[in-house]
Coordinates of C-alpha atoms and ligand atoms in Angstrom, one line a residue:
M874 CA 0.0 0.0 0.0
R875 CA 1.1 3.6 -0.5
R876 CA 2.5 5.4 2.4
R877 CA 0.0 8.0 3.5
L878 CA 1.1 11.5 4.0
F879 CA -1.4 11.8 6.9
S880 CA -3.6 9.5 8.9
T881 CA -5.4 12.1 11.3
V882 CA -7.4 15.0 10.3
L883 CA -8.1 18.0 12.7
V884 CA -11.3 19.5 11.3
A885 CA -11.1 23.3 12.2
N886 CA -14.8 23.9 11.8
R887 CA -18.2 23.2 13.2
G888 CA -21.7 22.3 12.2
E889 CA -22.6 20.5 8.9
I890 CA -19.4 21.0 7.2
A891 CA -17.4 19.5 10.0
L892 CA -19.5 16.5 9.9
R893 CA -19.3 16.3 6.1
I894 CA -15.5 16.4 6.3
M895 CA -15.4 13.8 8.9
R896 CA -17.7 11.4 7.0
A897 CA -15.2 11.6 4.1
C898 CA -12.3 10.8 6.6
K899 CA -14.0 7.9 7.9
E900 CA -14.6 6.5 4.5
L901 CA -10.9 6.9 3.8
G902 CA -9.9 5.4 7.0
L903 CA -8.6 8.6 8.5
R904 CA -8.9 9.5 12.2
T905 CA -10.8 12.6 12.9
V906 CA -10.2 15.3 15.6
A907 CA -12.9 17.9 16.3
V908 CA -12.5 21.1 18.1
Y909 CA -15.4 22.9 19.7
S910 CA -16.2 26.1 21.5
E911 CA -18.2 26.1 24.8
A912 CA -21.4 26.8 22.8
D913 CA -20.8 23.6 20.8
R914 CA -20.1 21.1 23.7
D915 CA -23.1 18.9 22.8
A916 CA -22.8 19.3 19.0
L917 CA -23.1 16.4 16.5
H918 CA -19.6 17.1 15.2
V919 CA -18.1 16.6 18.5
R920 CA -19.8 13.3 19.1
Y921 CA -18.8 12.1 15.6
A922 CA -15.1 12.7 15.8
D923 CA -12.8 10.1 17.2
D924 CA -11.3 12.7 19.4
A925 CA -12.5 16.2 20.5
Y926 CA -10.9 19.3 22.1
L927 CA -12.2 22.3 23.7
I928 CA -10.9 25.5 22.0
G929 CA -12.6 28.0 24.5
P930 CA -15.6 30.2 25.0
P931 CA -17.8 31.3 22.0
P932 CA -17.4 34.7 20.5
P933 CA -16.5 37.4 21.2
T934 CA -13.7 35.0 21.8
A935 CA -12.6 34.0 18.5
S936 CA -12.5 30.2 19.3
Y937 CA -12.4 28.7 15.8
L938 CA -10.1 31.3 14.6
Q939 CA -7.2 30.8 17.0
I940 CA -4.3 29.7 14.8
D941 CA -1.7 28.8 17.6
T942 CA -4.3 27.0 19.6
L943 CA -5.4 24.9 16.5
L944 CA -1.8 24.0 15.8
A945 CA -1.2 23.2 19.4
I946 CA -4.2 21.0 19.6
A947 CA -3.1 19.2 16.2
R948 CA 0.2 18.3 17.8
R949 CA -1.3 17.2 20.9
A950 CA -4.0 15.1 19.2
G951 CA -1.5 13.7 16.8
A952 CA -3.2 15.2 13.7
D953 CA -0.9 15.5 10.7
A954 CA -3.5 17.4 8.6
I955 CA -6.0 20.1 9.0
H956 CA -9.1 20.7 7.0
P957 CA -10.5 24.1 7.4
G958 CA -14.1 23.7 5.9
Y959 CA -15.6 26.9 4.8
G960 CA -15.6 30.2 6.7
F961 CA -13.5 30.7 9.7
L962 CA -9.7 30.2 8.5
A963 CA -10.5 28.5 5.3
E964 CA -9.1 31.3 3.1
N965 CA -6.6 32.7 5.5
A966 CA -3.2 32.4 3.8
A967 CA -1.5 33.1 7.0
F968 CA -3.0 30.0 8.5
A969 CA -2.1 27.9 5.5
R970 CA 1.4 29.2 5.9
A971 CA 1.5 28.4 9.7
C972 CA 0.4 24.8 8.9
E973 CA 3.2 24.5 6.1
A974 CA 5.9 25.8 8.7
A975 CA 4.4 23.3 11.3
G976 CA 4.9 20.4 9.0
I977 CA 1.0 19.9 9.1
I978 CA -0.8 19.3 5.8
F979 CA -3.3 22.0 5.1
V980 CA -6.1 20.3 3.2
G981 CA -6.4 23.2 0.4
P982 CA -4.2 25.1 -1.9
T983 CA -0.8 26.3 -1.0
S984 CA -0.5 29.6 0.8
A985 CA 1.1 31.1 -2.3
A986 CA -1.7 30.1 -4.6
M987 CA -4.1 31.4 -2.0
E988 CA -2.4 34.7 -1.9
R989 CA -2.3 35.0 -5.7
M990 CA -6.1 34.5 -5.9
G991 CA -7.1 35.9 -2.4
G992 CA -7.3 39.5 -3.4
K993 CA -9.8 40.8 -5.8
V994 CA -7.5 42.9 -7.7
S995 CA -4.8 40.3 -7.6
A996 CA -7.1 37.7 -9.0
R997 CA -8.4 40.0 -11.6
N998 CA -4.8 40.5 -12.9
E999 CA -4.1 36.9 -12.8
A1000 CA -7.3 36.3 -14.9
I1001 CA -6.3 38.9 -17.5
A1002 CA -2.9 37.2 -17.8
A1003 CA -4.4 33.8 -18.3
D1004 CA -6.7 35.3 -21.1
V1005 CA -9.9 34.8 -18.9
P1006 CA -12.5 37.4 -19.4
V1007 CA -13.1 40.1 -16.8
V1008 CA -15.6 42.8 -16.5
P1009 CA -14.1 45.9 -18.6
G1010 CA -12.5 48.3 -16.3
T1011 CA -9.3 49.2 -14.4
T1012 CA -6.8 46.8 -12.9
A1013 CA -5.3 49.4 -10.7
A1014 CA -6.7 51.6 -7.9
V1015 CA -8.5 54.6 -9.0
E1016 CA -7.5 57.7 -7.1
T1017 CA -9.8 60.6 -8.3
V1018 CA -13.3 61.5 -9.4
D1019 CA -11.7 62.7 -12.7
E1020 CA -10.1 59.3 -13.5
V1021 CA -13.6 57.6 -12.9
L1022 CA -15.2 60.2 -15.3
R1023 CA -12.6 59.4 -17.9
L1024 CA -13.3 55.7 -17.5
G1025 CA -17.1 56.4 -17.8
A1026 CA -16.6 58.1 -21.1
E1027 CA -14.5 55.1 -22.3
L1028 CA -16.6 52.2 -21.0
G1029 CA -19.9 53.8 -20.9
Y1030 CA -22.6 53.8 -18.0
P1031 CA -23.6 52.5 -15.7
L1032 CA -20.2 52.2 -13.9
A1033 CA -19.4 49.9 -10.7
I1034 CA -17.1 51.4 -8.2
K1035 CA -15.7 48.6 -5.9
A1036 CA -13.5 48.3 -2.9
S1037 CA -10.4 46.5 -3.7
A1038 CA -10.5 44.8 -0.3
G1039 CA -14.2 44.2 -0.7
G1040 CA -16.4 41.2 -0.3
G1041 CA -19.9 40.3 0.0
G1042 CA -21.0 43.2 -2.0
R1043 CA -19.7 45.8 0.5
G1044 CA -18.2 48.7 -0.9
L1045 CA -19.9 48.3 -4.3
K1046 CA -21.5 51.4 -5.6
V1047 CA -23.2 52.1 -8.9
A1048 CA -23.0 55.3 -10.9
A1049 CA -25.9 55.4 -13.5
H1050 CA -24.6 58.5 -15.2
A1051 CA -21.6 60.9 -15.1
D1052 CA -23.4 63.1 -12.6
E1053 CA -23.6 60.3 -10.1
V1054 CA -19.9 59.6 -10.1
A1055 CA -18.7 62.1 -7.4
A1056 CA -21.2 60.8 -4.9
A1057 CA -20.6 57.0 -5.8
F1058 CA -16.9 57.4 -5.6
A1059 CA -16.9 59.0 -2.1
S1060 CA -19.4 56.6 -0.8
A1061 CA -17.5 53.5 -2.1
K1062 CA -14.3 54.9 -0.5
R1063 CA -16.1 55.6 2.8
E1064 CA -17.6 52.1 2.9
A1065 CA -14.2 50.5 2.0
A1066 CA -12.5 52.5 4.7
A1067 CA -15.1 51.5 7.3
Y1068 CA -15.5 47.9 6.6
F1069 CA -11.9 47.0 5.3
K1070 CA -9.6 49.8 6.8
H1071 CA -8.4 50.1 3.4
D1072 CA -10.1 52.7 1.1
E1073 CA -8.6 51.7 -2.3
V1074 CA -11.3 51.3 -5.1
Y1075 CA -11.4 50.3 -8.7
V1076 CA -13.8 50.6 -11.4
E1077 CA -15.7 48.2 -13.7
K1078 CA -18.5 48.6 -16.2
Y1079 CA -21.7 47.6 -14.3
I1080 CA -23.5 44.5 -15.5
A1081 CA -27.1 45.4 -14.8
D1082 CA -29.0 41.9 -14.7
P1083 CA -26.3 39.0 -14.5
R1084 CA -26.5 35.5 -13.2
H1085 CA -24.0 34.5 -10.7
I1086 CA -22.4 31.3 -12.2
E1087 CA -19.4 29.5 -10.7
I1088 CA -17.1 26.9 -11.9
Q1089 CA -15.9 24.1 -9.7
I1090 CA -12.5 22.9 -10.3
L1091 CA -10.4 20.1 -8.8
A1092 CA -6.6 20.1 -9.2
D1093 CA -4.1 17.5 -8.0
A1094 CA -0.5 18.4 -7.1
H1095 CA 0.8 17.0 -10.4
G1096 CA -0.5 19.8 -12.5
N1097 CA -3.9 18.0 -13.4
V1098 CA -6.7 20.5 -13.3
L1099 CA -10.4 19.5 -14.1
H1100 CA -13.5 21.5 -14.0
L1101 CA -16.7 19.9 -12.8
G1102 CA -19.3 22.2 -14.4
E1103 CA -21.1 25.1 -13.0
R1104 CA -23.5 26.0 -10.3
D1105 CA -26.1 28.7 -10.8
C1106 CA -26.2 30.7 -7.6
S1107 CA -28.2 33.6 -8.6
I1108 CA -30.8 33.3 -6.0
Q1109 CA -29.3 35.4 -3.3
R1110 CA -30.3 38.0 -0.8
R1111 CA -27.9 40.6 0.3
H1112 CA -25.1 38.5 -1.2
Q1113 CA -26.3 35.5 1.0
K1114 CA -27.0 32.5 -1.3
L1115 CA -30.3 30.9 -0.6
V1116 CA -30.8 28.4 -3.6
E1117 CA -28.0 26.9 -5.8
E1118 CA -28.4 24.5 -8.7
S1119 CA -26.4 22.5 -11.2
P1120 CA -26.4 22.6 -14.2
S1121 CA -27.4 26.2 -14.8
P1122 CA -30.6 26.6 -16.9
A1123 CA -28.7 29.3 -18.9
L1124 CA -25.6 27.4 -20.1
T1125 CA -25.3 25.3 -23.2
P1126 CA -22.8 22.6 -23.2
A1127 CA -20.6 24.6 -25.4
M1128 CA -20.6 27.6 -22.9
R1129 CA -20.0 25.2 -20.1
A1130 CA -16.9 23.8 -21.9
H1131 CA -15.8 27.5 -22.7
M1132 CA -16.2 28.7 -19.0
G1133 CA -14.8 25.6 -17.8
A1134 CA -11.6 25.8 -19.9
A1135 CA -11.2 29.4 -18.7
A1136 CA -11.4 28.3 -15.1
V1137 CA -8.8 25.6 -15.6
R1138 CA -6.4 27.9 -17.3
L1139 CA -6.5 30.4 -14.5
A1140 CA -6.2 27.6 -11.9
Q1141 CA -3.3 26.1 -13.7
R1142 CA -1.5 29.5 -13.9
V1143 CA -1.4 30.0 -10.3
G1144 CA -0.5 26.4 -9.4
Y1145 CA -3.8 25.6 -7.6
T1146 CA -4.3 22.4 -5.8
G1147 CA -7.5 20.9 -4.3
A1148 CA -11.0 22.0 -4.7
G1149 CA -11.8 25.8 -5.8
T1150 CA -14.4 27.8 -7.3
L1151 CA -14.2 30.6 -9.8
E1152 CA -17.1 33.0 -9.7
F1153 CA -18.4 34.6 -12.9
L1154 CA -21.0 37.1 -13.8
F1155 CA -23.0 35.8 -16.9
E1156 CA -25.2 38.0 -19.0
A1157 CA -26.4 37.7 -22.6
G1158 CA -24.2 34.9 -23.5
Q1159 CA -21.0 36.6 -22.1
F1160 CA -19.2 35.6 -19.0
F1161 CA -16.8 37.7 -16.7
F1162 CA -14.6 36.4 -14.0
L1163 CA -15.2 38.1 -10.6
E1164 CA -13.2 36.1 -7.9
M1165 CA -12.1 32.9 -6.8
N1166 CA -13.0 31.0 -3.6
T1167 CA -10.1 28.9 -2.6
R1168 CA -12.0 26.5 -0.3
I1169 CA -14.9 23.9 -0.3
Q1170 CA -18.1 25.8 -0.6
V1171 CA -21.5 25.4 1.0
E1172 CA -23.1 24.5 -2.2
H1173 CA -20.5 21.8 -3.3
T1174 CA -23.3 19.3 -2.9
V1175 CA -25.1 20.0 -6.1
T1176 CA -21.9 19.4 -8.1
E1177 CA -21.5 16.1 -6.3
A1178 CA -25.0 15.1 -7.1
V1179 CA -24.7 15.6 -11.0
T1180 CA -21.0 14.4 -11.3
G1181 CA -21.0 11.7 -8.7
I1182 CA -17.7 12.9 -7.5
D1183 CA -17.2 13.1 -3.8
L1184 CA -15.4 16.5 -3.6
V1185 CA -14.4 16.5 0.0
K1186 CA -12.9 13.0 -0.3
W1187 CA -11.0 14.2 -3.4
Q1188 CA -9.8 17.2 -1.5
L1189 CA -8.3 14.8 1.0
R1190 CA -7.1 12.4 -1.6
V1191 CA -5.2 15.1 -3.7
A1192 CA -3.7 16.4 -0.3
Q1193 CA -2.3 12.9 0.0
G1194 CA -0.5 13.4 -3.2
E1195 CA -2.9 11.2 -5.3
H1196 CA -3.3 11.8 -9.1
L1197 CA -6.9 12.7 -10.3
P1198 CA -8.0 9.6 -12.1
W1199 CA -10.0 11.2 -14.9
T1200 CA -9.4 13.2 -18.1
Q1201 CA -11.8 16.3 -18.6
E1202 CA -13.6 14.1 -21.2
Q1203 CA -14.3 11.5 -18.6
I1204 CA -16.3 14.0 -16.5
N1205 CA -20.0 13.2 -17.1
W1206 CA -22.9 15.2 -15.9
H1207 CA -26.2 13.4 -15.1
G1208 CA -29.5 15.0 -14.2
H1209 CA -30.1 18.1 -12.2
A1210 CA -29.6 19.0 -8.5
I1211 CA -30.8 21.9 -6.3
E1212 CA -29.9 23.1 -2.9
C1213 CA -31.9 25.1 -0.5
R1214 CA -30.2 26.6 2.5
I1215 CA -32.6 26.1 5.6
N1216 CA -31.4 28.9 7.8
A1217 CA -32.7 29.8 11.1
E1218 CA -34.2 33.0 9.8
D1219 CA -37.5 34.5 9.7
P1220 CA -38.4 35.3 6.2
A1221 CA -41.3 37.4 7.0
A1222 CA -39.2 39.6 9.1
G1223 CA -36.4 40.6 6.8
F1224 CA -34.7 37.3 7.3
R1225 CA -33.7 38.3 10.8
P1226 CA -31.9 35.5 12.8
A1227 CA -34.3 33.3 14.5
L1228 CA -32.9 31.9 17.9
G1229 CA -34.4 29.2 19.8
T1230 CA -34.5 25.5 20.3
L1231 CA -35.4 22.8 17.7
T1232 CA -38.2 21.3 19.7
A1233 CA -39.1 19.1 16.8
Y1234 CA -36.8 18.1 13.9
Q1235 CA -37.2 15.5 11.3
E1236 CA -35.5 15.5 8.1
P1237 CA -37.0 14.5 4.8
H1238 CA -35.9 11.1 3.3
G1239 CA -36.2 9.2 0.1
F1240 CA -34.7 8.8 -3.5
G1241 CA -32.7 11.8 -4.6
V1242 CA -33.0 13.7 -1.3
R1243 CA -29.7 14.5 0.7
V1244 CA -29.7 16.5 3.9
D1245 CA -26.6 17.8 5.4
S1246 CA -26.9 19.3 8.9
G1247 CA -25.2 19.7 12.0
Y1248 CA -28.1 19.8 14.3
K1249 CA -30.5 17.4 16.2
Q1250 CA -33.7 17.7 17.9
G1251 CA -33.3 19.6 21.2
D1252 CA -30.4 21.6 20.0
T1253 CA -30.4 25.3 20.5
I1254 CA -29.1 27.2 17.5
P1255 CA -26.1 29.2 18.9
Q1256 CA -26.3 33.0 18.1
F1257 CA -22.7 33.2 17.5
Y1258 CA -22.3 31.4 14.1
D1259 CA -24.1 31.5 10.8
S1260 CA -27.6 30.6 10.8
L1261 CA -27.4 27.5 8.5
V1262 CA -29.4 24.7 10.1
A1263 CA -29.4 22.1 7.2
K1264 CA -28.8 21.9 3.5
L1265 CA -31.5 20.2 1.6
I1266 CA -30.4 19.0 -1.7
T1267 CA -32.6 17.1 -4.3
W1268 CA -31.6 15.4 -7.5
G1269 CA -33.8 14.6 -10.4
Q1270 CA -33.4 13.2 -13.9
D1271 CA -34.4 16.7 -14.9
R1272 CA -34.8 20.2 -13.6
A1273 CA -38.6 19.7 -13.2
E1274 CA -38.3 16.5 -11.2
A1275 CA -35.7 18.0 -9.0
I1276 CA -38.0 20.9 -8.3
A1277 CA -41.0 18.5 -7.6
R1278 CA -38.8 16.5 -5.3
M1279 CA -37.6 19.6 -3.6
R1280 CA -41.3 20.7 -2.9
R1281 CA -42.0 17.3 -1.6
A1282 CA -38.9 17.4 0.7
L1283 CA -39.7 20.9 1.9
A1284 CA -43.1 19.9 2.9
D1285 CA -41.8 16.8 4.6
F1286 CA -39.1 18.7 6.6
V1287 CA -40.4 19.1 10.2
I1288 CA -38.8 21.9 12.1
A1289 CA -40.5 23.4 15.2
G1290 CA -39.3 25.9 17.8
V1291 CA -37.3 28.1 15.4
R1292 CA -38.4 29.8 12.3
T1293 CA -36.7 28.9 9.1
T1294 CA -36.3 29.7 5.4
I1295 CA -38.5 26.7 4.4
P1296 CA -41.5 28.9 3.6
F1297 CA -39.4 31.1 1.4
H1298 CA -37.9 28.2 -0.4
Q1299 CA -41.6 27.0 -1.1
L1300 CA -42.3 30.4 -2.6
V1301 CA -39.3 30.0 -4.9
M1302 CA -40.1 26.5 -5.9
D1303 CA -43.6 27.6 -6.9
N1304 CA -42.5 30.6 -8.7
P1305 CA -43.0 30.7 -12.4
A1306 CA -39.9 32.7 -13.3
F1307 CA -37.8 30.1 -11.2
A1308 CA -39.6 27.3 -13.0
A1309 CA -38.7 28.8 -16.4
G1310 CA -35.1 28.9 -15.3
A1311 CA -35.0 32.7 -15.7
A1312 CA -33.7 33.9 -12.3
T1313 CA -30.9 36.4 -12.3
V1314 CA -29.3 38.0 -9.3
R1315 CA -32.4 40.4 -9.2
F1316 CA -34.8 37.5 -8.6
I1317 CA -35.4 38.3 -4.8
G1318 CA -37.0 41.7 -4.9
E1319 CA -38.5 41.5 -8.2
Q1320 CA -40.1 37.9 -8.3
I1321 CA -40.1 37.3 -4.6
T1322 CA -41.6 40.6 -3.3
D1323 CA -41.7 41.8 0.3
A1324 CA -45.4 41.7 0.4
Q1325 CA -45.2 38.0 -0.5
L1326 CA -42.6 37.5 2.3
A1327 CA -44.6 39.4 4.8
A1328 CA -47.8 37.3 4.0
L1329 CA -46.0 33.9 4.7
T1330 CA -47.9 31.9 7.2
L1331 CA -45.2 30.7 9.5
P1332 CA -45.5 27.8 12.0
E1333 CA -46.4 29.1 15.4
L1334 CA -43.6 29.1 18.0
P1335 CA -44.4 27.5 21.3
A1336 CA -45.3 30.3 23.8
V1337 CA -44.3 29.4 27.3
N1338 CA -45.7 30.6 30.5
D1339 CA -44.1 31.4 33.7
A1340 CA -44.2 27.7 35.0
G1341 CA -42.5 26.7 31.8
T1342 CA -45.4 25.1 30.3
S1343 CA -46.8 25.6 26.9
T1344 CA -49.7 27.8 26.5
G1345 CA -49.9 28.0 22.7
A1346 CA -52.0 26.0 20.4
R1347 CA -51.7 22.2 20.4
T1348 CA -52.5 19.6 18.0
F1349 CA -54.1 16.3 18.9
E1350 CA -54.5 13.3 16.7
V1351 CA -58.0 11.8 17.2
E1352 CA -60.0 9.1 15.4
V1353 CA -63.6 9.6 14.6
N1354 CA -65.4 6.5 13.2
G1355 CA -62.1 4.9 12.3
R1356 CA -60.8 7.9 10.4
R1357 CA -57.9 9.8 11.6
F1358 CA -58.1 13.7 12.1
Q1359 CA -55.8 16.4 13.5
V1360 CA -57.5 18.6 15.8
R1361 CA -55.9 22.0 16.7
V1362 CA -56.8 23.4 20.0
A1363 CA -55.8 26.9 20.7
G1364 CA -55.2 28.8 23.9
T1365 CA -54.5 28.1 27.5
E1366 CA -56.1 25.3 29.7
V1367 CA -55.9 23.3 26.7
A1368 CA -55.9 20.1 29.1
A1369 CA -59.0 20.7 30.6
V1370 CA -60.8 21.5 27.3
A1371 CA -59.5 18.3 25.7
A1372 CA -59.9 16.1 28.6
T1373 CA -63.5 17.1 29.8
N1374 CA -65.4 18.6 26.9
G1375 CA -64.3 16.6 24.0
V1376 CA -63.6 18.5 20.9
A1377 CA -65.4 18.6 17.4
A1378 CA -63.0 17.1 15.0
T1379 CA -62.4 19.4 11.9
Q1380 CA -60.0 18.1 9.4
T1381 CA -57.3 20.6 9.0
A1382 CA -56.7 21.6 5.3
R1383 CA -52.9 21.2 5.7
R1384 CA -51.2 19.2 8.6
E1385 CA -49.8 21.5 11.2
R1386 CA -46.0 21.6 11.0
A1387 CA -44.5 19.6 13.9
P1388 CA -46.3 20.4 17.0
A1389 CA -43.9 20.7 20.0
R1390 CA -44.4 17.6 22.2
R1391 CA -43.8 18.6 25.8
K1392 CA -43.3 16.3 28.7
H1393 CA -46.3 17.4 30.6
A1394 CA -48.8 16.6 27.8
P1395 CA -52.2 17.6 29.0
M1396 CA -53.9 14.3 27.8
A1397 CA -55.9 12.4 30.5
D1398 CA -53.2 9.9 31.3
P1399 CA -50.3 9.5 28.7
D1400 CA -49.4 6.2 30.2
A1401 CA -52.7 4.5 29.9
I1402 CA -53.8 2.4 26.9
S1403 CA -57.5 2.3 26.8
S1404 CA -60.2 0.7 24.7
P1405 CA -61.8 3.0 22.2
I1406 CA -64.9 0.8 22.1
Q1407 CA -67.1 -1.4 24.1
G1408 CA -66.6 -5.1 23.3
T1409 CA -64.8 -8.3 24.2
I1410 CA -61.0 -8.9 24.4
V1411 CA -60.2 -11.7 22.1
A1412 CA -56.5 -11.4 22.1
V1413 CA -53.8 -10.1 24.5
R1414 CA -50.6 -9.9 22.7
V1415 CA -48.3 -8.5 25.3
Q1416 CA -47.0 -9.5 28.7
P1417 CA -46.1 -7.2 31.5
G1418 CA -42.6 -6.0 31.1
A1419 CA -42.6 -6.5 27.2
Q1420 CA -40.8 -3.8 25.2
V1421 CA -43.1 -2.5 22.4
E1422 CA -42.5 -0.4 19.4
P1423 CA -44.9 2.2 18.2
G1424 CA -47.7 0.5 16.2
A1425 CA -47.1 -3.0 17.8
V1426 CA -50.6 -4.8 18.2
L1427 CA -51.3 -5.1 21.9
F1428 CA -54.9 -6.3 22.0
V1429 CA -57.7 -7.3 19.8
V1430 CA -61.1 -6.2 20.9
E1431 CA -64.2 -7.6 19.2
A1432 CA -67.2 -5.3 18.9
M1433 CA -70.2 -5.7 16.8
K1434 CA -68.5 -8.9 15.0
M1435 CA -65.6 -6.7 14.0
E1436 CA -62.0 -7.3 15.4
N1437 CA -60.2 -4.0 16.1
E1438 CA -56.5 -3.9 16.9
I1439 CA -55.3 -1.8 19.6
T1440 CA -51.7 -0.6 19.1
A1441 CA -48.9 0.9 21.1
P1442 CA -49.0 4.7 20.5
R1443 CA -45.2 5.0 21.1
A1444 CA -42.3 2.9 22.0
G1445 CA -42.1 1.7 25.7
T1446 CA -42.5 -1.1 28.2
I1447 CA -45.8 -2.6 29.3
K1448 CA -45.9 -1.9 33.0
E1449 CA -49.3 -3.2 34.1
L1450 CA -51.8 -5.5 32.3
R1451 CA -55.4 -4.8 33.5
V1452 CA -57.4 -7.3 31.3
A1453 CA -57.2 -10.9 30.2
E1454 CA -58.7 -12.6 27.2
R1455 CA -62.5 -12.9 27.1
A1456 CA -62.8 -9.8 29.4
A1457 CA -65.7 -7.4 28.6
V1458 CA -64.5 -3.8 28.3
Q1459 CA -66.2 -0.5 28.1
A1460 CA -65.1 2.4 26.0
G1461 CA -62.3 4.1 27.8
D1462 CA -61.4 1.2 30.1
I1463 CA -57.9 1.1 30.8
L1464 CA -56.2 -2.2 29.4
A1465 CA -52.7 -1.6 30.3
T1466 CA -50.2 1.0 31.1
L1467 CA -47.1 2.0 29.3
E1468 CA -43.7 3.3 30.6
P1469 CA -41.4 5.4 28.5
Ligands
MV4_589 C1 -20.8 43.4 -10.1 C2 -22.0 43.5 -10.5 C3 -22.3 44.0 -11.7 N1 -21.3 44.5 -12.4 N2 -19.9 43.8 -10.9 C4 -21.5 41.7 -5.8 C5 -20.7 41.1 -4.8 C6 -19.4 40.8 -5.5 N3 -18.9 39.5 -5.4 C7 -19.7 41.2 -6.9 N4 -21.0 41.8 -7.0 C8 -21.3 42.2 -8.2 N5 -20.4 42.7 -9.0 C9 -20.0 44.5 -12.0 N6 -19.1 44.9 -12.6 C10 -23.1 42.9 -9.8 C11 -22.7 42.3 -8.6 C12 -23.7 41.8 -7.8 C13 -24.0 40.3 -7.6 C14 -23.0 39.5 -8.1 C15 -23.1 38.2 -7.9 C16 -24.3 37.7 -7.0 C17 -25.2 38.5 -6.7 C18 -25.1 39.9 -6.8 C19 -26.1 40.9 -6.5 C20 -25.9 42.2 -6.6 C21 -24.8 42.6 -7.4

């Protein structure tokens, strides 16, 4: 067997991406080391790792950002590689350099390649040198309003004035005409200084209604670079991506090959290794390179779905020095994949972060459905980190099937206790412009209006009174004449209403999403299994002490010559048996008791 360059990977991240990386490590036979802040003590990524180390309190302490601490833990844990995931230190060239100096393999590009592609101006110049189209404009800093006006005369309006150190759309100002240049220039400089402590700006022609299309590349340490096609990430709000898909509905195979070849040229030029993404603006059949992300991205999953290539595993394998085993011609794309980011945000309230505890959490399943998440039922979403709860990815043989499957999976996803972006995604999946594949970066705002968002019906959050008990609406399952209904009972003192008065069953048009189940359930006696009808016990299928699964048949009651099965409402142990075969029972008689 080949000697491996490393056998233990410290995952310098949290949440879903930490788990994603550890799963790939496990499949490759690599040991994993987790790090965790005090806010993440009970997190899934900590439980999943072979070994886990506390790195300190949550922010404002920069737990996941402490380079020296991470390196010290790597040494202590015997980790010979570090995977940074995304965010945190993933694109920090100083961190990559510190790993290199410490003799620990950084799973990603070299610090040198990262530096060349890290700055926007530097990346733009590398692109020009690699003959990759960029938006027409300057490559150097622009110092005066007069210079901007000269560029406006040359390139035409509108113009974009951008912070050299910018990112996430900050420090991007648009001048629609010459008379707006002075104000836009001053404003871009102020924003640049405020956000980046660096007020250098440059100028580009403004592309009014582009798509955000990015190319995934994968490179080994032997000069082989492949592109794995594109992702269309046009559905963004304030530069936060919400929906991504592959392939883009806008690209022909020829355009894909063209953009892919450009991306490969640029990656080759800077000696890139590992997985990386080149972002482009795409409008009217033209593409323009914007910047490179030198990390694995949140939305890598849709590329995995359509290529069948495990990107994180290949990050690790090329870091081990392995050769990529394919030629570009051997990369095939199959079907269509869509990712929806399920964030703990309230889409009806400007997407403000929604804090709380996942009182119910059940992921959708089935063919063509993937869920990557870092949380479980009962977890509280920490306020300190990003609001991503889960990534929901569907695959279909074509785009229509991927959308239909996404609709189904969104409806099947049960999350209670915290508002999420699920209702927003349902709006997107039902939108005709989205269905037509016509979304550009202006989709949210033009196609999804504030009025639509404000009108979303969101699941009710559990209201809790001083005693810590739920006072909000509750949903009960009842059977009326053998047909199942869900009854929603609103308001306080629900217990008394349900137990004494009975309630008229009205079939809810749409099932309530995930009622929070609390321990002090206000039902008559949660441990009692009673007969729903008057009749004769003809079979007793359990003994005291028996462990039963939900749905297990416990008794058979004969009534009016019909046999009725009485099943376990939940898993548990039969504590007491109160009837024997041939016993006559009344409706409501307790037949047995069940312990958790
Ligand atoms: C642009 C542009 C139009 N023309 N540059 C925003 C964030 C940064 N990464 C690049 N951005 C843009 N640069 C020129 N010359 C439009 C955007 C832009 C955008 C780009 C990608 C995805 C969403 C966007 C939303 C608004 C503006």
